[in-house]
Amino acid sequence: MCGRWQCSFQLQPIEWMKGKVIGSGSFGNVHLAMDQATGSLFVAKSATSESGIFSLKNEANILENLDSPYIIKCIGKDFSLAKNGEKKHTLFLEYMAGGSLSDVAEKFGGTLDERVIHLYTREIVVGLRYLHQNGIVHSDLKCKNVLLGLSGNIKLADFGAAKKIYDGKKNVKTWMRSWDSCLGGTPLWMAPEVLRNEGLDFSSDIWSLGCTVIEMATGKPGWHIDRSNPMDEILKISRGDKVPHFPLGFSKEGIDFLEKCLQTDPRKRWTSQELLHHPFVDVRPGIVFSRKASDAFSPSSVLDVGSYDSYDSSDDECLEGSTPFPGRLKKMAARNVSEKDFQSSGDWITVRKR
């Protein structure tokens, strides 16, 4: 019997045209591509380095059994040898013309209106619930890794750092520390316990969700980092009991939602299932935020944004056999670290419409 992964690959392009490079990262390049049989557009994400190949393989393994309208779809893969004998791995992924939420916010003044954040957040939570029900932790949730369709639909993307911590057969608690010794993710969005290398759980994504909501509202990470010494600030986040700065002027429903996500004790964070019933993301008729009537409103969808926007994986890339994140913090502290070291991770990179 054919599984979903194999069946979905029957739809992968057999003859396809590679367009211009629309993005690049430490792992390789991303091309806009066209299926010559149908004329449809998709994204070809390729890697030749060992670290890039490892990340693409992990993304393929994670996506192979997933089927949700809130998760980016992988339509195929091509793992082959180049003419010079070099290994080349390519993933074929659906093209989301709206781009990332980070890019969308930039095009609309740097931030999003709370009513739009409410719509987007609900779909992100639905996507997280689906992942968690399937035993998967995304590990790198942020605006750069949330993509928007032209109709305003949201999809989670960039699963290069994702982990499957539960397969339905083993108790999740016994799997919390079973992930390999490396950690992916972006420090300013990572839960404190993950920064301390204490374990990975579904609640780690909930912390990142709170940080992502703050990012949508402010256009910046929730932490105000001292650019002169970012390493020291990151260490304080991992060891302290503080939470990111909440957006000014946010509704009481929005503040309460953030408080449910940004608990330093992971056991106190709400689950994705619980958050779906929170008033901040409730879509029932009559739900109104306690906001000023004069507050501005932004569109709930974006037409012809035409760009992806995500980070390259130069510093936070997940490598086989690499040291856990605390060890990498020490290494990075030994050199001259800039703020960009803490705002770059994952595989999805900047994609610009040409």
GROMACS .gro file of C-alpha atoms in nm:
model
  354
    1MET     CA    1   0.000   0.000   0.000
    2CYS     CA    2   0.133   0.338  -0.094
    3GLY     CA    3   0.188   0.583   0.192
    4ARG     CA    4   0.107   0.951   0.175
    5TRP     CA    5   0.473   1.042   0.121
    6GLN     CA    6   0.511   0.814  -0.178
    7CYS     CA    7   0.168   0.900  -0.313
    8SER     CA    8   0.232   1.272  -0.289
    9PHE     CA    9   0.553   1.226  -0.484
   10GLN     CA   10   0.354   1.099  -0.780
   11LEU     CA   11   0.260   1.465  -0.821
   12GLN     CA   12   0.614   1.594  -0.811
   13PRO     CA   13   0.737   1.764  -1.128
   14ILE     CA   14   0.912   1.528  -1.368
   15GLU     CA   15   1.020   1.803  -1.605
   16TRP     CA   16   1.075   2.135  -1.442
   17MET     CA   17   1.247   2.459  -1.526
   18LYS     CA   18   1.478   2.618  -1.272
   19GLY     CA   19   1.441   2.992  -1.253
   20LYS     CA   20   1.671   3.251  -1.103
   21VAL     CA   21   1.809   3.213  -0.754
   22ILE     CA   22   1.558   3.385  -0.530
   23GLY     CA   23   1.741   3.317  -0.207
   24SER     CA   24   2.060   3.174  -0.065
   25GLY     CA   25   2.195   3.062   0.268
   26SER     CA   26   2.480   2.870   0.420
   27PHE     CA   27   2.307   2.544   0.321
   28GLY     CA   28   2.273   2.627  -0.052
   29ASN     CA   29   2.029   2.802  -0.281
   30VAL     CA   30   1.655   2.843  -0.331
   31HIS     CA   31   1.518   2.876  -0.682
   32LEU     CA   32   1.175   2.967  -0.805
   33ALA     CA   33   1.082   2.682  -1.037
   34MET     CA   34   0.810   2.591  -1.283
   35ASP     CA   35   0.651   2.256  -1.362
   36GLN     CA   36   0.671   2.241  -1.741
   37ALA     CA   37   0.375   2.005  -1.761
   38THR     CA   38   0.133   2.231  -1.573
   39GLY     CA   39   0.297   2.575  -1.565
   40SER     CA   40   0.260   2.586  -1.187
   41LEU     CA   41   0.519   2.753  -0.967
   42PHE     CA   42   0.696   2.595  -0.675
   43VAL     CA   43   1.016   2.635  -0.476
   44ALA     CA   44   1.327   2.421  -0.526
   45LYS     CA   45   1.540   2.424  -0.213
   46SER     CA   46   1.880   2.262  -0.259
   47ALA     CA   47   2.191   2.189  -0.056
   48THR     CA   48   2.534   2.040  -0.119
   49SER     CA   49   2.709   2.086   0.216
   50GLU     CA   50   2.685   1.814   0.479
   51SER     CA   51   2.510   2.045   0.723
   52GLY     CA   52   2.266   2.165   0.459
   53ILE     CA   53   2.191   1.811   0.344
   54PHE     CA   54   2.132   1.702   0.703
   55SER     CA   55   1.885   1.986   0.752
   56LEU     CA   56   1.700   1.912   0.426
   57LYS     CA   57   1.681   1.544   0.513
   58ASN     CA   58   1.536   1.630   0.852
   59GLU     CA   59   1.281   1.858   0.691
   60ALA     CA   60   1.184   1.587   0.443
   61ASN     CA   61   1.149   1.329   0.720
   62ILE     CA   62   0.928   1.560   0.923
   63LEU     CA   63   0.705   1.664   0.634
   64GLU     CA   64   0.664   1.320   0.478
   65ASN     CA   65   0.370   1.215   0.696
   66LEU     CA   66   0.208   1.553   0.749
   67ASP     CA   67  -0.105   1.665   0.569
   68SER     CA   68  -0.257   1.988   0.694
   69PRO     CA   69  -0.369   2.313   0.529
   70TYR     CA   70  -0.167   2.492   0.800
   71ILE     CA   71   0.166   2.323   0.718
   72ILE     CA   72   0.382   2.393   0.413
   73LYS     CA   73   0.361   2.104   0.167
   74CYS     CA   74   0.660   1.921   0.026
   75ILE     CA   75   0.571   1.797  -0.323
   76GLY     CA   76   0.884   1.593  -0.381
   77LYS     CA   77   1.254   1.550  -0.341
   78ASP     CA   78   1.555   1.471  -0.557
   79PHE     CA   79   1.863   1.333  -0.386
   80SER     CA   80   2.128   1.274  -0.652
   81LEU     CA   81   2.490   1.316  -0.755
   82ALA     CA   82   2.607   1.612  -0.960
   83LYS     CA   83   2.831   1.565  -1.265
   84ASN     CA   84   3.138   1.625  -1.051
   85GLY     CA   85   3.031   1.354  -0.807
   86GLU     CA   86   2.910   1.601  -0.548
   87LYS     CA   87   2.599   1.510  -0.351
   88LYS     CA   88   2.302   1.735  -0.420
   89HIS     CA   89   1.977   1.728  -0.230
   90THR     CA   90   1.671   1.923  -0.344
   91LEU     CA   91   1.329   1.959  -0.186
   92PHE     CA   92   1.030   2.072  -0.390
   93LEU     CA   93   0.800   2.287  -0.178
   94GLU     CA   94   0.482   2.477  -0.249
   95TYR     CA   95   0.518   2.846  -0.323
   96MET     CA   96   0.342   3.086  -0.086
   97ALA     CA   97   0.310   3.410  -0.281
   98GLY     CA   98   0.232   3.629   0.021
   99GLY     CA   99   0.574   3.575   0.175
  100SER     CA  100   0.658   3.555   0.544
  101LEU     CA  101   0.476   3.746   0.817
  102SER     CA  102   0.797   3.936   0.882
  103ASP     CA  103   0.808   4.055   0.524
  104VAL     CA  104   0.436   4.137   0.525
  105ALA     CA  105   0.469   4.346   0.841
  106GLU     CA  106   0.763   4.534   0.688
  107LYS     CA  107   0.555   4.624   0.385
  108PHE     CA  108   0.277   4.762   0.604
  109GLY     CA  109   0.479   4.991   0.825
  110GLY     CA  110   0.672   4.738   1.034
  111THR     CA  111   0.389   4.609   1.250
  112LEU     CA  112   0.048   4.445   1.215
  113ASP     CA  113  -0.281   4.558   1.365
  114GLU     CA  114  -0.404   4.348   1.655
  115ARG     CA  115  -0.715   4.233   1.469
  116VAL     CA  116  -0.494   4.092   1.195
  117ILE     CA  117  -0.263   3.937   1.455
  118HIS     CA  118  -0.570   3.771   1.606
  119LEU     CA  119  -0.654   3.608   1.270
  120TYR     CA  120  -0.299   3.496   1.196
  121THR     CA  121  -0.235   3.372   1.550
  122ARG     CA  122  -0.538   3.147   1.545
  123GLU     CA  123  -0.414   2.971   1.231
  124ILE     CA  124  -0.065   2.940   1.377
  125VAL     CA  125  -0.214   2.778   1.688
  126VAL     CA  126  -0.417   2.538   1.473
  127GLY     CA  127  -0.097   2.444   1.291
  128LEU     CA  128   0.087   2.392   1.620
  129ARG     CA  129  -0.194   2.177   1.754
  130TYR     CA  130  -0.168   1.956   1.447
  131LEU     CA  131   0.210   1.923   1.488
  132HIS     CA  132   0.183   1.847   1.859
  133GLN     CA  133  -0.088   1.588   1.800
  134ASN     CA  134   0.162   1.420   1.570
  135GLY     CA  135   0.440   1.435   1.829
  136ILE     CA  136   0.639   1.709   1.654
  137VAL     CA  137   0.800   2.021   1.801
  138HIS     CA  138   0.866   2.288   1.539
  139SER     CA  139   1.159   2.431   1.738
  140ASP     CA  140   1.200   2.752   1.536
  141LEU     CA  141   0.867   2.935   1.531
  142LYS     CA  142   0.895   3.304   1.441
  143CYS     CA  143   0.750   3.542   1.182
  144LYS     CA  144   1.020   3.451   0.931
  145ASN     CA  145   0.897   3.089   0.933
  146VAL     CA  146   0.526   3.160   0.898
  147LEU     CA  147   0.415   3.206   0.537
  148LEU     CA  148   0.109   3.380   0.398
  149GLY     CA  149  -0.105   3.289   0.100
  150LEU     CA  150  -0.277   3.549  -0.115
  151SER     CA  151  -0.612   3.474   0.049
  152GLY     CA  152  -0.469   3.538   0.397
  153ASN     CA  153  -0.417   3.172   0.483
  154ILE     CA  154  -0.126   3.087   0.710
  155LYS     CA  155   0.119   2.797   0.688
  156LEU     CA  156   0.406   2.699   0.915
  157ALA     CA  157   0.735   2.648   0.729
  158ASP     CA  158   1.104   2.565   0.779
  159PHE     CA  159   1.117   2.228   0.952
  160GLY     CA  160   1.494   2.189   0.930
  161ALA     CA  161   1.523   2.211   1.310
  162ALA     CA  162   1.198   2.030   1.397
  163LYS     CA  163   1.201   1.729   1.628
  164LYS     CA  164   0.969   1.432   1.662
  165ILE     CA  165   0.959   1.367   2.035
  166TYR     CA  166   0.658   1.136   2.050
  167ASP     CA  167   0.543   0.868   1.809
  168GLY     CA  168   0.227   0.749   1.980
  169LYS     CA  169   0.398   0.444   2.128
  170LYS     CA  170   0.626   0.595   2.390
  171ASN     CA  171   0.530   0.831   2.668
  172VAL     CA  172   0.628   1.183   2.573
  173LYS     CA  173   0.808   1.240   2.904
  174THR     CA  174   1.057   0.967   2.819
  175TRP     CA  175   1.123   1.137   2.485
  176MET     CA  176   1.186   1.488   2.612
  177ARG     CA  177   1.562   1.432   2.620
  178SER     CA  178   1.580   1.183   2.335
  179TRP     CA  179   1.646   1.443   2.065
  180ASP     CA  180   1.995   1.445   1.924
  181SER     CA  181   2.263   1.651   2.089
  182CYS     CA  182   2.218   1.959   1.873
  183LEU     CA  183   1.952   2.222   1.897
  184GLY     CA  184   1.811   2.430   1.618
  185GLY     CA  185   1.621   2.750   1.660
  186THR     CA  186   1.679   3.119   1.712
  187PRO     CA  187   1.788   3.225   2.063
  188LEU     CA  188   1.563   3.530   2.101
  189TRP     CA  189   1.259   3.310   2.034
  190MET     CA  190   1.375   3.005   2.231
  191ALA     CA  191   1.228   2.906   2.568
  192PRO     CA  192   1.462   2.951   2.867
  193GLU     CA  193   1.471   2.578   2.944
  194VAL     CA  194   1.578   2.508   2.585
  195LEU     CA  195   1.857   2.763   2.609
  196ARG     CA  196   1.966   2.584   2.928
  197ASN     CA  197   1.962   2.252   2.740
  198GLU     CA  198   1.717   2.102   2.989
  199GLY     CA  199   1.493   1.940   2.732
  200LEU     CA  200   1.253   1.998   2.446
  201ASP     CA  201   0.877   1.973   2.472
  202PHE     CA  202   0.561   2.099   2.303
  203SER     CA  203   0.557   2.383   2.556
  204SER     CA  204   0.878   2.512   2.396
  205ASP     CA  205   0.675   2.601   2.086
  206ILE     CA  206   0.420   2.781   2.302
  207TRP     CA  207   0.691   3.012   2.436
  208SER     CA  208   0.805   3.081   2.080
  209LEU     CA  209   0.443   3.148   1.985
  210GLY     CA  210   0.424   3.422   2.247
  211CYS     CA  211   0.746   3.573   2.111
  212THR     CA  212   0.603   3.557   1.758
  213VAL     CA  213   0.286   3.741   1.860
  214ILE     CA  214   0.502   4.015   2.015
  215GLU     CA  215   0.707   4.027   1.694
  216MET     CA  216   0.394   4.076   1.484
  217ALA     CA  217   0.278   4.358   1.710
  218THR     CA  218   0.609   4.541   1.743
  219GLY     CA  219   0.815   4.436   1.442
  220LYS     CA  220   1.095   4.332   1.679
  221PRO     CA  221   1.186   4.045   1.910
  222GLY     CA  222   1.037   4.072   2.258
  223TRP     CA  223   1.380   4.106   2.416
  224HIS     CA  224   1.563   4.437   2.404
  225ILE     CA  225   1.920   4.327   2.348
  226ASP     CA  226   2.222   4.538   2.428
  227ARG     CA  227   2.408   4.539   2.097
  228SER     CA  228   2.739   4.591   2.271
  229ASN     CA  229   2.712   4.259   2.456
  230PRO     CA  230   2.436   4.036   2.314
  231MET     CA  231   2.594   3.718   2.453
  232ASP     CA  232   2.555   3.839   2.809
  233GLU     CA  233   2.191   3.924   2.742
  234ILE     CA  234   2.118   3.578   2.601
  235LEU     CA  235   2.277   3.415   2.905
  236LYS     CA  236   2.056   3.632   3.129
  237ILE     CA  237   1.748   3.514   2.940
  238SER     CA  238   1.843   3.151   2.987
  239ARG     CA  239   1.916   3.187   3.358
  240GLY     CA  240   1.660   3.446   3.466
  241ASP     CA  241   1.289   3.449   3.540
  242LYS     CA  242   1.197   3.748   3.323
  243VAL     CA  243   0.970   3.740   3.020
  244PRO     CA  244   0.984   3.940   2.694
  245HIS     CA  245   0.844   4.293   2.682
  246PHE     CA  246   0.472   4.294   2.600
  247PRO     CA  247   0.343   4.532   2.329
  248LEU     CA  248   0.219   4.870   2.448
  249GLY     CA  249  -0.150   4.929   2.382
  250PHE     CA  250  -0.231   4.560   2.341
  251SER     CA  251  -0.582   4.456   2.446
  252LYS     CA  252  -0.639   4.282   2.778
  253GLU     CA  253  -0.724   3.966   2.583
  254GLY     CA  254  -0.393   3.990   2.398
  255ILE     CA  255  -0.195   4.048   2.717
  256ASP     CA  256  -0.365   3.753   2.885
  257PHE     CA  257  -0.287   3.533   2.584
  258LEU     CA  258   0.080   3.630   2.607
  259GLU     CA  259   0.081   3.557   2.980
  260LYS     CA  260  -0.053   3.208   2.909
  261CYS     CA  261   0.230   3.149   2.658
  262LEU     CA  262   0.524   3.319   2.830
  263GLN     CA  263   0.544   3.134   3.159
  264THR     CA  264   0.904   3.063   3.262
  265ASP     CA  265   0.782   2.734   3.410
  266PRO     CA  266   0.692   2.526   3.102
  267ARG     CA  267   0.439   2.327   3.305
  268LYS     CA  268   0.230   2.643   3.349
  269ARG     CA  269   0.207   2.729   2.981
  270TRP     CA  270  -0.120   2.657   2.810
  271THR     CA  271  -0.125   2.387   2.546
  272SER     CA  272  -0.208   2.458   2.183
  273GLN     CA  273  -0.545   2.289   2.240
  274GLU     CA  274  -0.623   2.516   2.534
  275LEU     CA  275  -0.510   2.828   2.351
  276LEU     CA  276  -0.763   2.765   2.072
  277HIS     CA  277  -1.036   2.847   2.323
  278HIS     CA  278  -0.873   3.165   2.447
  279PRO     CA  279  -1.072   3.485   2.372
  280PHE     CA  280  -0.776   3.633   2.184
  281VAL     CA  281  -0.807   3.377   1.904
  282ASP     CA  282  -1.177   3.299   1.938
  283VAL     CA  283  -1.357   3.354   1.608
  284ARG     CA  284  -1.711   3.329   1.738
  285PRO     CA  285  -1.943   3.616   1.637
  286GLY     CA  286  -1.953   3.897   1.888
  287ILE     CA  287  -1.596   3.858   2.015
  288VAL     CA  288  -1.455   4.211   2.028
  289PHE     CA  289  -1.119   4.325   2.163
  290SER     CA  290  -1.108   4.589   2.433
  291ARG     CA  291  -0.932   4.843   2.211
  292LYS     CA  292  -0.967   5.210   2.136
  293ALA     CA  293  -1.206   5.278   1.850
  294SER     CA  294  -0.948   5.508   1.695
  295ASP     CA  295  -0.688   5.234   1.651
  296ALA     CA  296  -0.589   5.171   1.289
  297PHE     CA  297  -0.683   4.856   1.100
  298SER     CA  298  -0.464   4.667   0.855
  299PRO     CA  299  -0.581   4.430   0.579
  300SER     CA  300  -0.624   4.063   0.670
  301SER     CA  301  -0.460   3.948   0.348
  302VAL     CA  302  -0.187   4.076   0.121
  303LEU     CA  303  -0.207   4.087  -0.255
  304ASP     CA  304   0.103   4.055  -0.471
  305VAL     CA  305   0.356   4.066  -0.186
  306GLY     CA  306   0.545   3.797  -0.375
  307SER     CA  307   0.833   3.728  -0.142
  308TYR     CA  308   0.952   3.480   0.114
  309ASP     CA  309   1.157   3.617   0.400
  310SER     CA  310   1.347   3.391   0.633
  311TYR     CA  311   1.687   3.344   0.783
  312ASP     CA  312   1.989   3.159   0.662
  313SER     CA  313   2.136   2.905   0.900
  314SER     CA  314   2.491   3.025   0.944
  315ASP     CA  315   2.504   3.015   1.324
  316ASP     CA  316   2.207   2.816   1.450
  317GLU     CA  317   2.207   2.538   1.196
  318CYS     CA  318   2.151   2.192   1.339
  319LEU     CA  319   2.453   1.974   1.265
  320GLU     CA  320   2.505   1.607   1.334
  321GLY     CA  321   2.738   1.566   1.626
  322SER     CA  322   2.747   1.937   1.706
  323THR     CA  323   2.761   2.061   2.062
  324PRO     CA  324   2.442   2.147   2.252
  325PHE     CA  325   2.337   2.510   2.245
  326PRO     CA  326   2.496   2.607   2.581
  327GLY     CA  327   2.829   2.484   2.444
  328ARG     CA  328   2.780   2.693   2.132
  329LEU     CA  329   2.704   2.995   2.350
  330LYS     CA  330   3.045   2.957   2.512
  331LYS     CA  331   3.214   2.927   2.175
  332MET     CA  332   3.035   3.233   2.043
  333ALA     CA  333   3.123   3.427   2.358
  334ALA     CA  334   3.489   3.364   2.283
  335ARG     CA  335   3.470   3.564   1.962
  336ASN     CA  336   3.334   3.904   1.870
  337VAL     CA  337   2.959   3.840   1.855
  338SER     CA  338   2.714   4.084   1.701
  339GLU     CA  339   2.337   4.109   1.726
  340LYS     CA  340   2.293   3.926   1.396
  341ASP     CA  341   2.420   3.606   1.557
  342PHE     CA  342   2.096   3.594   1.750
  343GLN     CA  343   1.858   3.683   1.472
  344SER     CA  344   1.952   3.420   1.216
  345SER     CA  345   1.869   3.051   1.199
  346GLY     CA  346   1.684   2.788   1.004
  347ASP     CA  347   1.681   2.699   0.639
  348TRP     CA  348   1.430   2.932   0.481
  349ILE     CA  349   1.605   3.235   0.347
  350THR     CA  350   1.510   3.562   0.189
  351VAL     CA  351   1.316   3.510  -0.131
  352ARG     CA  352   1.248   3.812  -0.345
  353LYS     CA  353   1.014   3.845  -0.637
  354ARG     CA  354   1.216   3.910  -0.950
   0.00000   0.00000   0.00000
